[in-house]
Amino acid sequence: MTVHATHNIDPARREFYRRIGERNLAPLWEVLHKLVTATPETAIVPHLWRYAELKPHLLEACELITAKEAERRVLVLENPALPGESRITKSLFGGLQIILPGEIAAPHRHTQAALRFVLEGEGAYTSVDGERTFMRPGDFVITPSWTWHDHGNVGTGPMVWLDGLDMHMIKLFEASFREGSGSDAAGRVSRPEGDSEARYGANLLPVEDSYRRPTSPVFNYRYDRTREALEQMRRENEWSPWHGLKLKYANPKTGDYAIPTIATFIQLLPKGFKTAPYRSTASTVFVCVEGGGKTVVGEGEATRTFAWGPLDIVVVPSWEICRHEAAEDAVLFSYSDQGVHEKLGFWREEKFDA
Ligand code: GTQ
């Protein structure tokens, strides 16, 4: 990319730029190639967070602040290239939330849509618009935009999950609203547990349906069912060279991603499987749910290798060539901004030979 350095600018032009600058004008030709790049330029870097290293800090946070005071007791996964911005990728937020027995993270709602991917513990619930779902490790739970939600732990040990939010998309469009309840009324249970799953999660849909959100009406995609689907499919041996066995979490009403702004996937890589190099315009966060292996990101001297085990988290930037190797049967959860790229028509991917 060539951008003309200021000292190379012809004095007459520089004088012109100064004068038009006073009128809030600027010459496009000085910045065009910085704006419209030949290939994606990413501000973030690939990175690995090891769960074993994060966990002590989560427990430490519990001693320093209550869930009540924090509202959400979350340690933000900050991309090392963008400290202080609460970004795991340019468009997405990632954080680890911990809630102790007896604690409640009070009801609130916001424009940002959220996903929870449960890492550890049991006995905690999330409620969405008055319906509770108890969460277990590997469950994928969603909070649609502008729905009241709270979290509570009625179990006996701490519970930890990964939060993913479309935070920076909402910020980009300056469309953020939030509301705290100020009372517990917003968190009151108004629908029986399992109601959404019965209505929408059994390959059936209500004929008379009042559900109008673009987000999936199923709000807990349970791991036992997800795992069973992967296990059943593996017997067919239809492995994608680039993805192994990979499924998207779908909205049963529309076939879209469960959350319109955040694409989410689960994939199985059998022991010894090496995916062929792949890249796409999506920046992706991977979580190792089971097993172990490594992810190789980048090319040439910039190549980086991240070895992961259960609950470790890896972020891969847009357009970086990436491949995975499974040292043992590995299950990976992932979330990215792919759904937005696709809907707006600028999604691209490139598949390489092994
Ligand atoms: O649980 O509602 O990690 O509002 C960041 C913002 C979690 C939540 C986060 C949130 C939440």
Short mmCIF file of N, CA and C and ligand atoms in Angstrom, two decimals, residues 71-72 74 76 93-97 105-106 108 110 112 114 116 143 149 151 161-165 167, ligand 1:
data_model
loop_
_atom_site.label_atom_id
_atom_site.label_comp_id
_atom_site.label_asym_id
_atom_site.label_seq_id
_atom_site.Cartn_x
_atom_site.Cartn_y
_atom_site.Cartn_z
N GLU A 71 -22.60 -6.11 38.04
CA GLU A 71 -23.72 -6.31 37.11
C GLU A 71 -23.45 -7.55 36.25
N ARG A 72 -22.30 -7.57 35.58
CA ARG A 72 -21.84 -8.80 34.93
C ARG A 72 -20.36 -8.96 35.31
N VAL A 74 -17.32 -10.17 34.46
CA VAL A 74 -16.74 -10.69 33.22
C VAL A 74 -15.31 -10.20 33.08
N VAL A 76 -12.83 -9.51 30.22
CA VAL A 76 -12.89 -9.30 28.78
C VAL A 76 -11.66 -9.91 28.11
N PHE A 93 -17.20 -8.92 20.61
CA PHE A 93 -16.76 -8.94 22.00
C PHE A 93 -16.65 -10.39 22.45
N GLY A 94 -15.65 -10.66 23.31
CA GLY A 94 -15.56 -11.96 23.96
C GLY A 94 -15.20 -11.74 25.42
N GLY A 95 -15.78 -12.52 26.30
CA GLY A 95 -15.45 -12.37 27.72
C GLY A 95 -15.83 -13.63 28.46
N LEU A 96 -15.18 -13.84 29.61
CA LEU A 96 -15.54 -14.99 30.44
C LEU A 96 -16.31 -14.49 31.65
N GLN A 97 -17.49 -15.03 31.83
CA GLN A 97 -18.35 -14.62 32.94
C GLN A 97 -18.35 -15.72 34.00
N ALA A 105 -27.04 -12.19 38.52
CA ALA A 105 -26.65 -11.06 37.68
C ALA A 105 -27.97 -10.47 37.20
N ALA A 106 -28.29 -9.28 37.69
CA ALA A 106 -29.63 -8.71 37.60
C ALA A 106 -30.12 -8.53 36.15
N HIS A 108 -31.33 -7.11 32.73
CA HIS A 108 -31.20 -5.91 31.91
C HIS A 108 -31.45 -6.31 30.46
N HIS A 110 -30.43 -4.99 26.22
CA HIS A 110 -29.66 -4.08 25.37
C HIS A 110 -29.80 -4.48 23.91
N GLN A 112 -27.43 -5.00 21.87
CA GLN A 112 -26.45 -6.03 21.54
C GLN A 112 -27.03 -7.42 21.79
N ALA A 114 -26.36 -11.46 22.42
CA ALA A 114 -25.29 -12.19 23.11
C ALA A 114 -25.44 -13.70 22.93
N ARG A 116 -23.92 -17.31 24.87
CA ARG A 116 -23.15 -17.90 25.99
C ARG A 116 -22.72 -19.27 25.52
N THR A 143 -29.10 -14.83 23.74
CA THR A 143 -29.91 -13.74 24.25
C THR A 143 -30.16 -12.79 23.08
N HIS A 149 -32.80 -10.19 30.23
CA HIS A 149 -32.11 -11.42 30.61
C HIS A 149 -31.40 -11.24 31.94
N HIS A 151 -28.98 -13.80 34.94
CA HIS A 151 -28.34 -15.08 35.19
C HIS A 151 -28.35 -15.33 36.69
N TRP A 161 -18.89 -19.24 31.82
CA TRP A 161 -19.19 -19.38 30.39
C TRP A 161 -18.53 -18.26 29.60
N LEU A 162 -18.43 -18.49 28.30
CA LEU A 162 -17.91 -17.49 27.38
C LEU A 162 -19.07 -16.66 26.87
N ASP A 163 -18.95 -15.35 26.96
CA ASP A 163 -19.93 -14.44 26.37
C ASP A 163 -19.39 -13.95 25.04
N GLY A 164 -20.21 -14.01 23.99
CA GLY A 164 -19.86 -13.39 22.71
C GLY A 164 -20.97 -12.42 22.35
N LEU A 165 -20.60 -11.20 22.05
CA LEU A 165 -21.62 -10.20 21.70
C LEU A 165 -21.24 -9.50 20.39
N MET A 167 -21.14 -6.58 19.88
CA MET A 167 -20.91 -5.27 20.50
C MET A 167 -20.49 -4.17 19.52
O1 GTQ B 1 -24.59 -11.18 30.32
O2 GTQ B 1 -25.78 -9.51 29.69
O3 GTQ B 1 -20.03 -10.24 28.76
O4 GTQ B 1 -24.60 -7.35 28.93
C1 GTQ B 1 -21.13 -8.20 28.39
C2 GTQ B 1 -22.31 -7.47 28.44
C3 GTQ B 1 -22.30 -10.09 29.27
C4 GTQ B 1 -24.70 -10.07 29.82
C5 GTQ B 1 -21.15 -9.50 28.81
C6 GTQ B 1 -23.47 -8.07 28.89
C7 GTQ B 1 -23.46 -9.39 29.31
#
